[in-house]
Coordinates of C-alpha atoms and ligand atoms in Angstrom, one line a residue:
X616 CA 14.9 2.4 23.9
X617 CA 15.2 1.8 27.6
X618 CA 12.4 4.0 28.9
X619 CA 9.0 2.3 29.3
X620 CA 6.2 3.5 27.0
X621 CA 4.4 6.5 28.3
X622 CA 1.0 5.4 29.6
X623 CA -0.7 8.7 29.0
X624 CA -4.3 8.4 27.9
X625 CA -4.9 7.0 24.4
X626 CA -8.5 8.2 24.4
X627 CA -9.2 11.3 22.3
X628 CA -12.7 12.7 22.8
X629 CA -14.8 13.8 19.9
X630 CA -12.7 12.6 17.0
X631 CA -15.2 10.1 16.0
X632 CA -14.5 8.4 12.7
X633 CA -11.3 7.6 11.0
X634 CA -9.5 10.7 10.0
X635 CA -10.7 10.1 6.5
X636 CA -14.4 10.6 7.0
X637 CA -13.8 13.3 9.7
X638 CA -12.0 15.4 7.1
X639 CA -14.3 14.5 4.2
X640 CA -16.5 17.5 3.3
X641 CA -19.5 15.6 2.4
X642 CA -19.7 12.7 4.8
X643 CA -21.3 12.4 8.1
X644 CA -20.2 9.8 10.6
X645 CA -22.3 6.7 10.7
X646 CA -23.9 6.1 14.1
X647 CA -22.0 2.9 14.6
X648 CA -18.7 4.8 14.9
X649 CA -20.0 8.1 16.1
X650 CA -18.3 10.3 18.6
X651 CA -18.5 8.9 22.1
X652 CA -17.5 5.3 21.4
X653 CA -14.0 4.8 22.7
X654 CA -12.1 1.6 22.1
X655 CA -10.4 -0.4 24.7
X656 CA -6.6 -0.5 24.7
X657 CA -5.2 -3.7 23.1
X658 CA -5.1 -6.8 25.2
X659 CA -1.5 -7.9 25.6
X660 CA -0.6 -11.0 23.6
X661 CA 1.2 -14.0 25.2
X662 CA 3.4 -15.8 22.7
X663 CA 2.5 -19.4 22.1
X664 CA 5.1 -22.0 23.3
X665 CA 8.2 -21.8 21.2
X666 CA 6.9 -18.7 19.2
X667 CA 9.7 -16.2 18.3
X668 CA 9.0 -12.6 19.3
X669 CA 10.4 -9.9 17.1
X670 CA 10.4 -6.5 18.8
X671 CA 10.8 -3.0 17.3
X672 CA 10.2 0.6 18.4
X673 CA 9.0 3.2 15.9
X674 CA 9.4 6.9 16.5
X675 CA 7.6 8.8 13.8
X676 CA 8.7 12.5 14.0
X677 CA 9.4 15.6 12.0
X678 CA 12.7 15.1 10.1
X679 CA 14.6 16.7 7.2
X680 CA 15.2 14.2 4.4
X681 CA 17.9 14.6 1.8
X682 CA 16.3 13.2 -1.4
X683 CA 19.7 13.4 -3.1
X684 CA 19.8 17.2 -3.6
X685 CA 16.4 18.4 -2.6
X686 CA 16.1 18.6 1.2
X687 CA 12.6 18.4 2.5
X688 CA 11.0 18.9 5.9
X689 CA 8.6 16.0 6.4
X690 CA 7.4 13.4 8.9
X691 CA 9.1 10.0 8.8
X692 CA 9.9 6.9 10.9
X693 CA 13.6 7.7 10.5
X694 CA 15.9 9.4 8.0
X695 CA 17.1 6.4 6.1
X696 CA 16.3 5.9 2.4
X697 CA 13.5 3.3 2.8
X698 CA 12.4 3.9 6.4
X699 CA 13.1 1.2 9.0
X700 CA 12.7 -2.2 7.4
X701 CA 11.0 -4.6 9.8
X702 CA 11.7 -8.3 9.1
X703 CA 10.3 -11.4 10.8
X704 CA 9.5 -15.0 9.9
X705 CA 6.1 -16.4 9.2
X706 CA 4.6 -17.5 12.5
X707 CA 6.5 -15.0 14.6
X708 CA 4.9 -12.6 17.0
X709 CA 5.6 -9.1 16.0
X710 CA 5.6 -6.6 18.9
X711 CA 6.1 -3.0 17.7
X712 CA 5.8 -0.1 20.1
X713 CA 5.1 3.3 18.5
X714 CA 6.2 6.5 20.4
X715 CA 4.4 9.3 18.6
X716 CA 6.7 12.2 18.0
X717 CA 4.5 13.8 15.4
X718 CA 2.5 16.9 16.1
X719 CA -0.7 15.1 15.4
X720 CA -2.2 11.7 16.2
X721 CA -1.3 8.6 14.1
X722 CA -1.6 4.8 13.8
X723 CA 0.1 2.0 11.9
X724 CA -1.6 -0.2 9.4
X725 CA 0.3 -3.4 8.5
X726 CA -0.6 -3.5 4.8
X727 CA -1.5 -6.9 3.5
X728 CA -1.2 -8.9 6.7
X729 CA -4.2 -10.9 7.7
X730 CA -3.8 -10.1 11.4
X731 CA -5.8 -9.8 14.5
X732 CA -8.3 -7.0 14.3
X733 CA -7.0 -5.0 17.2
X734 CA -3.6 -4.5 15.5
X735 CA -5.0 -3.3 12.2
X736 CA -4.4 0.4 12.9
X737 CA -7.6 2.0 11.8
X738 CA -8.4 4.9 14.1
X739 CA -11.9 4.9 15.6
X740 CA -12.5 1.3 14.3
X741 CA -9.7 -0.9 15.7
X742 CA -8.0 1.5 18.1
X743 CA -8.1 5.0 19.4
X744 CA -5.7 7.2 17.5
X745 CA -2.3 7.5 19.1
X746 CA -2.1 11.1 20.3
X747 CA 1.0 13.3 19.8
X748 CA 3.4 12.2 22.6
X749 CA 1.5 9.0 23.2
X750 CA 2.5 5.4 22.8
X751 CA 0.8 2.2 21.6
X752 CA 2.0 -1.3 21.2
X753 CA 1.0 -3.4 18.2
X754 CA 1.2 -7.2 18.7
X755 CA 0.2 -9.7 16.2
X756 CA 1.3 -13.0 14.7
X757 CA 2.4 -12.7 11.0
X758 CA 0.8 -15.7 9.3
X759 CA 2.2 -15.5 5.8
X760 CA 5.6 -14.9 4.2
X761 CA 6.0 -12.1 1.7
X762 CA 6.7 -8.5 0.8
X763 CA 4.5 -6.0 2.7
X764 CA 4.8 -2.5 4.0
X765 CA 3.4 -0.4 6.8
X766 CA 2.0 3.1 7.0
X767 CA -0.3 5.3 9.1
X768 CA -4.1 5.1 8.5
X769 CA -4.7 8.7 9.4
X770 CA -5.4 11.3 6.8
X771 CA -2.8 11.8 4.2
X772 CA 0.2 10.9 6.4
X773 CA 1.2 8.1 4.0
X774 CA 2.1 10.8 1.4
X775 CA 4.7 12.2 3.8
X776 CA 7.7 10.0 4.5
X777 CA 5.7 7.7 6.7
X778 CA 6.0 4.2 5.2
X779 CA 8.5 1.4 5.3
X780 CA 9.0 -2.2 4.1
X781 CA 7.8 -5.2 6.1
X782 CA 9.4 -8.4 5.0
X783 CA 8.2 -11.8 6.2
X784 CA 10.5 -14.7 5.5
X785 CA 9.3 -18.2 5.1
X786 CA 11.7 -20.5 7.0
X787 CA 10.6 -23.3 4.6
X788 CA 11.2 -21.4 1.4
X789 CA 14.7 -22.1 0.0
X790 CA 14.8 -19.1 -2.3
X791 CA 16.6 -19.6 -5.5
X792 CA 18.6 -16.4 -5.4
X793 CA 21.9 -15.0 -4.2
X794 CA 21.0 -11.6 -3.0
X795 CA 17.9 -9.5 -2.2
X796 CA 17.1 -5.9 -2.9
X797 CA 14.2 -3.8 -1.6
X798 CA 12.9 -1.3 -4.1
X799 CA 10.5 1.3 -2.8
X800 CA 8.7 3.5 -5.3
X801 CA 7.3 6.8 -4.1
X802 CA 5.9 10.1 -5.4
X803 CA 7.0 13.2 -3.4
X804 CA 5.5 16.5 -2.6
X805 CA 5.8 17.1 1.1
X806 CA 8.2 19.9 2.1
X807 CA 8.4 21.3 -1.4
X808 CA 6.2 24.3 -0.6
X809 CA 3.0 22.2 -0.1
X810 CA 2.0 19.5 2.3
X811 CA -0.3 16.6 1.2
X812 CA -3.1 18.4 3.1
X813 CA -2.5 21.6 1.1
X814 CA -2.7 19.4 -2.0
X815 CA -6.1 17.9 -1.1
X816 CA -7.4 21.4 -0.3
X817 CA -6.3 22.5 -3.8
X818 CA -8.0 19.4 -5.4
X819 CA -11.2 20.2 -3.6
X820 CA -11.3 23.9 -4.3
X821 CA -10.4 23.5 -8.0
X822 CA -13.3 21.1 -8.3
X823 CA -16.7 22.4 -9.4
X824 CA -17.6 22.6 -5.8
X825 CA -20.9 20.8 -6.2
X826 CA -21.7 18.7 -3.1
X827 CA -23.0 15.2 -3.2
X828 CA -23.9 13.3 -6.3
X829 CA -21.3 10.8 -7.7
X830 CA -20.8 11.9 -11.3
X831 CA -20.4 8.5 -12.8
X832 CA -18.4 8.5 -16.0
X833 CA -16.8 11.9 -15.6
X834 CA -13.4 12.1 -17.2
X835 CA -10.2 12.4 -15.2
X836 CA -8.0 15.3 -16.3
X837 CA -5.1 15.2 -18.7
X838 CA -4.1 11.9 -20.1
X839 CA -1.5 12.9 -22.5
X840 CA 1.9 11.4 -22.4
X841 CA 0.7 8.1 -20.9
X842 CA 3.6 5.7 -20.2
X843 CA 4.1 2.6 -22.2
X844 CA 0.8 1.0 -23.0
X845 CA -1.2 2.6 -20.3
X846 CA -4.1 4.5 -21.7
X847 CA -6.5 7.1 -20.2
X848 CA -7.4 6.8 -16.6
X849 CA -4.1 6.1 -15.0
X850 CA -3.0 9.7 -14.5
X851 CA -3.2 10.6 -10.9
X852 CA -4.7 13.8 -9.5
X853 CA -1.6 15.3 -7.8
X854 CA 1.3 17.0 -9.6
X855 CA 4.4 15.7 -7.9
X856 CA 7.8 17.5 -8.2
X857 CA 9.7 14.3 -7.5
X858 CA 9.5 10.5 -8.1
X859 CA 11.8 8.4 -5.9
X860 CA 13.3 5.0 -5.7
X861 CA 14.4 4.3 -2.2
X862 CA 14.0 8.0 -1.3
X863 CA 16.3 9.3 -4.0
X864 CA 15.7 11.5 -7.1
X865 CA 17.1 10.2 -10.4
X866 CA 19.9 12.7 -10.5
X867 CA 21.4 11.2 -7.3
X868 CA 20.1 7.6 -7.6
X869 CA 20.4 4.8 -5.1
X870 CA 22.9 2.3 -6.3
X871 CA 22.4 -1.5 -6.0
X872 CA 25.6 -3.4 -6.4
X873 CA 26.0 -7.0 -7.5
X874 CA 28.1 -9.4 -9.5
X875 CA 27.5 -10.5 -13.0
X876 CA 25.6 -13.7 -13.1
X877 CA 24.1 -13.3 -9.6
X878 CA 20.4 -14.0 -9.2
X879 CA 18.8 -11.2 -7.3
X880 CA 15.3 -11.2 -5.7
X881 CA 13.9 -7.7 -6.0
X882 CA 11.0 -6.9 -3.6
X883 CA 9.3 -4.0 -5.3
X884 CA 6.8 -1.9 -3.3
X885 CA 4.7 0.9 -4.7
X886 CA 4.4 3.1 -1.6
X887 CA 3.2 6.1 -3.6
X888 CA 0.0 7.9 -2.6
X889 CA -1.3 8.8 -6.1
X890 CA 1.0 7.2 -8.7
X891 CA 0.8 4.1 -10.8
X892 CA 4.3 3.1 -12.0
X893 CA 5.7 1.1 -14.8
X894 CA 9.0 -0.5 -13.8
X895 CA 11.8 -1.9 -16.0
X896 CA 15.4 -2.8 -15.5
X897 CA 17.4 -1.8 -18.6
X898 CA 19.1 -4.8 -20.3
X899 CA 17.2 -7.3 -18.3
X900 CA 14.1 -9.3 -18.2
X901 CA 12.3 -9.9 -14.9
X902 CA 10.9 -13.1 -13.7
X903 CA 7.9 -12.3 -11.5
X904 CA 7.6 -14.8 -8.7
X905 CA 5.2 -13.3 -6.2
X906 CA 2.6 -10.6 -5.8
X907 CA 1.3 -9.2 -2.5
X908 CA 3.2 -12.0 -0.8
X909 CA 1.7 -14.9 -2.8
X910 CA 3.7 -17.1 -5.2
X911 CA 2.6 -16.8 -8.8
X912 CA 3.4 -19.1 -11.8
X913 CA 6.7 -17.6 -12.7
X914 CA 6.1 -15.1 -15.5
X915 CA 8.6 -13.2 -17.6
X916 CA 8.2 -9.4 -17.9
X917 CA 10.2 -6.7 -19.7
X918 CA 8.2 -4.2 -17.8
X919 CA 5.7 -4.3 -14.9
X920 CA 2.8 -2.1 -13.7
X921 CA 2.3 -1.5 -10.0
X922 CA -0.7 0.2 -8.6
X923 CA -0.4 2.0 -5.2
X924 CA -0.1 -0.5 -2.4
X925 CA 0.8 -3.4 -4.7
X926 CA 4.0 -5.4 -4.3
X927 CA 5.8 -7.7 -6.7
X928 CA 8.8 -9.9 -6.2
X929 CA 10.9 -10.5 -9.2
X930 CA 14.1 -12.5 -9.8
X931 CA 16.7 -11.3 -12.2
X932 CA 20.0 -12.7 -13.5
X933 CA 22.4 -9.8 -13.5
X934 CA 24.4 -8.7 -16.6
X935 CA 27.7 -7.1 -16.6
X936 CA 27.8 -3.3 -16.4
X937 CA 25.7 -0.4 -15.2
X938 CA 21.9 -0.5 -15.7
X939 CA 19.0 1.9 -15.0
X940 CA 16.1 0.6 -12.9
X941 CA 13.4 3.0 -14.0
X942 CA 9.9 3.6 -12.7
X943 CA 7.7 5.7 -15.0
X944 CA 4.7 7.5 -13.5
X945 CA 1.6 6.8 -15.6
X946 CA 0.4 9.8 -17.5
X947 CA 3.0 12.2 -16.1
X948 CA 6.3 13.8 -16.8
X949 CA 9.5 12.7 -15.0
X950 CA 10.5 9.3 -13.6
X951 CA 12.0 7.5 -10.7
X952 CA 15.4 5.8 -11.1
X953 CA 18.0 3.7 -9.4
X954 CA 21.2 2.2 -10.7
X955 CA 22.3 -1.4 -10.8
X956 CA 26.1 -1.7 -10.9
X957 CA 27.9 -5.0 -11.5
X958 CA 30.9 -3.9 -13.4
X959 CA 32.6 -1.0 -15.3
X960 CA 30.6 1.4 -17.3
X961 CA 29.2 4.9 -17.5
X962 CA 26.0 5.5 -15.5
X963 CA 23.1 6.5 -17.7
X964 CA 21.6 9.9 -17.1
X965 CA 18.4 10.6 -15.1
X966 CA 16.2 10.7 -18.2
X967 CA 17.2 7.3 -19.6
X968 CA 14.3 5.3 -21.0
X969 CA 15.2 1.6 -21.3
X970 CA 13.7 -0.1 -24.4
X971 CA 12.1 -2.6 -22.1
X972 CA 9.5 0.1 -21.5
X973 CA 8.4 -0.2 -25.1
X974 CA 5.5 -2.5 -25.7
X975 CA 2.9 -3.8 -23.2
X976 CA 3.9 -4.1 -19.6
X977 CA 2.6 -6.9 -17.4
X978 CA -0.2 -6.1 -15.0
X979 CA -0.9 -7.9 -11.8
X980 CA -4.2 -9.2 -13.3
X981 CA -2.2 -10.9 -16.1
X982 CA -0.6 -13.3 -13.6
X983 CA -1.6 -16.8 -12.6
X984 CA -1.4 -18.1 -9.1
X985 CA 1.0 -20.8 -8.1
X986 CA -1.0 -23.9 -6.9
X987 CA 0.0 -23.2 -3.3
X988 CA -1.5 -19.7 -3.5
X989 CA -5.0 -20.8 -4.5
X990 CA -8.0 -20.5 -2.2
X991 CA -9.6 -23.9 -1.5
X992 CA -12.1 -24.8 -4.2
X993 CA -15.6 -24.2 -2.7
X994 CA -18.8 -22.5 -3.8
X995 CA -19.6 -18.9 -3.1
X996 CA -22.1 -18.4 -0.3
X997 CA -22.8 -14.8 -0.8
X998 CA -22.2 -12.2 -3.5
X999 CA -22.0 -8.5 -2.7
X1000 CA -21.8 -5.5 -5.2
X1001 CA -19.0 -3.1 -4.7
X1002 CA -19.0 -0.2 -7.2
X1003 CA -16.3 2.4 -7.3
X1004 CA -17.9 5.8 -8.0
X1005 CA -17.0 9.4 -8.4
X1006 CA -14.9 11.7 -10.5
X1007 CA -12.7 14.7 -10.6
X1008 CA -15.7 17.0 -11.1
X1009 CA -16.3 17.7 -7.5
X1010 CA -13.5 15.6 -6.2
X1011 CA -16.1 13.3 -4.7
X1012 CA -15.2 9.6 -4.6
X1013 CA -17.2 6.8 -3.0
X1014 CA -18.1 3.2 -2.9
X1015 CA -21.6 1.8 -3.5
X1016 CA -22.9 5.3 -4.4
X1017 CA -21.7 7.3 -1.4
X1018 CA -18.6 8.4 0.4
X1019 CA -17.3 6.5 3.4
X1020 CA -19.5 7.3 6.4
X1021 CA -22.6 7.6 4.2
X1022 CA -22.3 4.2 2.6
X1023 CA -23.5 1.0 4.2
X1024 CA -20.8 -1.3 5.4
X1025 CA -20.6 -4.7 3.6
X1026 CA -21.9 -7.3 6.0
X1027 CA -20.7 -11.0 5.9
X1028 CA -21.2 -14.0 8.0
X1029 CA -18.2 -15.8 9.6
X1030 CA -17.3 -18.9 7.6
X1031 CA -18.8 -17.8 4.3
X1032 CA -17.0 -17.7 1.0
X1033 CA -17.9 -14.2 -0.2
X1034 CA -17.7 -12.8 -3.7
X1035 CA -17.3 -9.0 -4.1
X1036 CA -18.4 -8.0 -7.5
X1037 CA -16.1 -5.0 -8.0
X1038 CA -17.1 -2.7 -10.8
X1039 CA -15.2 0.5 -11.6
X1040 CA -17.7 3.1 -12.8
X1041 CA -15.2 5.8 -13.1
X1042 CA -12.7 6.8 -15.8
X1043 CA -9.7 6.3 -13.6
X1044 CA -7.8 3.2 -12.4
X1045 CA -8.2 2.4 -8.7
X1046 CA -6.0 0.0 -6.6
X1047 CA -8.6 -1.7 -4.4
X1048 CA -7.3 -2.9 -1.0
X1049 CA -8.9 -5.1 1.5
X1050 CA -7.9 -5.2 5.2
X1051 CA -7.6 -8.3 7.4
X1052 CA -8.1 -10.8 4.5
X1053 CA -6.5 -11.6 1.2
X1054 CA -8.7 -12.4 -1.8
X1055 CA -8.6 -14.4 -5.0
X1056 CA -9.5 -13.0 -8.4
X1057 CA -12.6 -15.0 -9.4
X1058 CA -11.4 -15.3 -13.0
X1059 CA -8.0 -16.7 -12.4
X1060 CA -7.6 -17.5 -8.7
X1061 CA -4.7 -15.0 -8.4
X1062 CA -4.2 -14.1 -4.7
X1063 CA -3.8 -10.5 -3.8
X1064 CA -4.6 -7.9 -1.2
X1065 CA -4.5 -4.9 -3.6
X1066 CA -5.8 -5.1 -7.2
X1067 CA -5.6 -2.4 -9.8
X1068 CA -9.0 -2.0 -11.3
X1069 CA -8.9 -0.2 -14.7
X1070 CA -11.5 2.3 -15.9
X1071 CA -15.0 0.8 -16.3
X1072 CA -13.5 -2.7 -15.6
X1073 CA -15.2 -5.3 -13.5
X1074 CA -13.0 -7.6 -11.3
X1075 CA -14.9 -10.1 -9.2
X1076 CA -12.9 -11.2 -6.1
X1077 CA -13.5 -13.8 -3.5
X1078 CA -12.5 -14.1 0.1
X1079 CA -12.9 -16.4 3.1
X1080 CA -14.8 -14.6 5.8
X1081 CA -12.5 -16.1 8.4
X1082 CA -11.2 -13.1 10.4
X1083 CA -14.1 -11.5 12.4
X1084 CA -13.9 -7.8 13.1
X1085 CA -14.6 -4.4 11.4
X1086 CA -12.3 -3.9 8.4
X1087 CA -11.8 -1.4 5.7
X1088 CA -11.9 -1.8 2.0
X1089 CA -10.7 1.2 0.0
X1090 CA -8.9 2.7 -2.9
X1091 CA -5.2 2.9 -2.2
X1092 CA -5.0 6.2 -3.9
X1093 CA -4.8 7.9 -0.6
X1094 CA -6.4 11.1 -1.9
X1095 CA -9.4 9.0 -3.1
X1096 CA -9.6 7.1 0.2
X1097 CA -9.5 10.4 2.1
X1098 CA -12.2 11.9 -0.2
X1099 CA -14.5 8.9 0.6
X1100 CA -13.5 5.9 -1.6
X1101 CA -13.7 3.5 1.3
X1102 CA -16.3 1.2 2.8
X1103 CA -16.5 -1.0 5.9
X1104 CA -16.5 -4.8 6.0
X1105 CA -18.4 -6.1 9.0
X1106 CA -19.2 -9.5 10.4
X1107 CA -22.8 -10.1 11.4
X1108 CA -22.8 -11.4 14.9
Ligands
LIG35 CU1 -2.2 0.3 2.9 CU2 -6.0 0.7 4.4 O1 -4.2 0.5 3.6
LIG36 CU1 -9.0 5.6 -6.4

């Protein structure tokens, strides 16, 4: 803590593009980001008068995590259950120094925060990757309250233990609740005999091997046993041995304690790399209050679907007893589970399926925005097509007809209201995430930064082009992003 950050060079020659495209078998770097361009270190930020500064040090490193029985060698920011929670208030300046103890380079992306471009954590685009042994300081003002998380933007590092919650409080929001719980959902493979990189290798080699060509409309693999009301297309690509709530397997669950009658705000984060979850709390109904940081018209839900990268805040009035908080992976066996304990009772077993999971769960796209969350009413200046392409056939995924690196960045003018006509031309669901901006669903005005787009669905979204820089738009299935389902968003100068 006391030693100053190492000043060793942050420049890595020849790496070129973001890890994603560099590893992608069928993409070539676009000239704009080709090898040779190196990015300046970040300009230090001076807090504005009266601005609070919140400081943290992160030290990602190899660790052994105890998942509640299974012990896994992995990489993480620490060995706690959720990773180090970073908490600040809206308007604060966050200053986070990262000392890279990993054997490879890394970055941090502050998922969902509309921040200054230089702090966005995309290697080769907003910063040079932070080399093993190197340090880097992220400094940015956090504009909006809400539930966020942070993770690397290099390769498949997110599918190790490298993610943790980021909670921004609103000093003006009273908060009608007595307690708060953070609920992190995850799928887990690292250290069980395979790393995420091994898994991607398997996915690629078990594909048909054909290069190029987006096979629109190809079917994903097995869709049997789909959870709740989810139909074909939600099964992920990876077979995970474990599903976790706050880093624990269901046979040794994390326990949330409370008192009967208490109102609890749950901040639910889907930090999984490849798993859509349906969440329910046995014996309770949830009142959804926010998604991706934005207030919604309060909506009651017996069960809720979260795509990767999505967050929901829910308030629940606690009953008396012991209750299972279950997250069922779409289209797969097994589940994640935690316990809520407010009184006496026998804990349910790891396979318990609360009846709240029967029937149709609520999807993010079912919600309506609170008036305060709406974008200002104004006409669209420019509309841009954004198609999600690809399939399991050759494990080639792309946007606008080509994998990242081969596709043309989306170009906008500062000050425009831009509509992205998102169309999913595949048979899988994809959680689409936009960096540096939040967006409103054109149909309802719901504000999000990550939206789950179902197979063959079209979901037009609108954003204000008010944060110049080079940004990423991608599927938050990290295997899809890595295989090319990503595109740049650039401002014309
Ligand atoms: Cu959490 Cu580029 O994403
Ligand atoms: Cu995807």
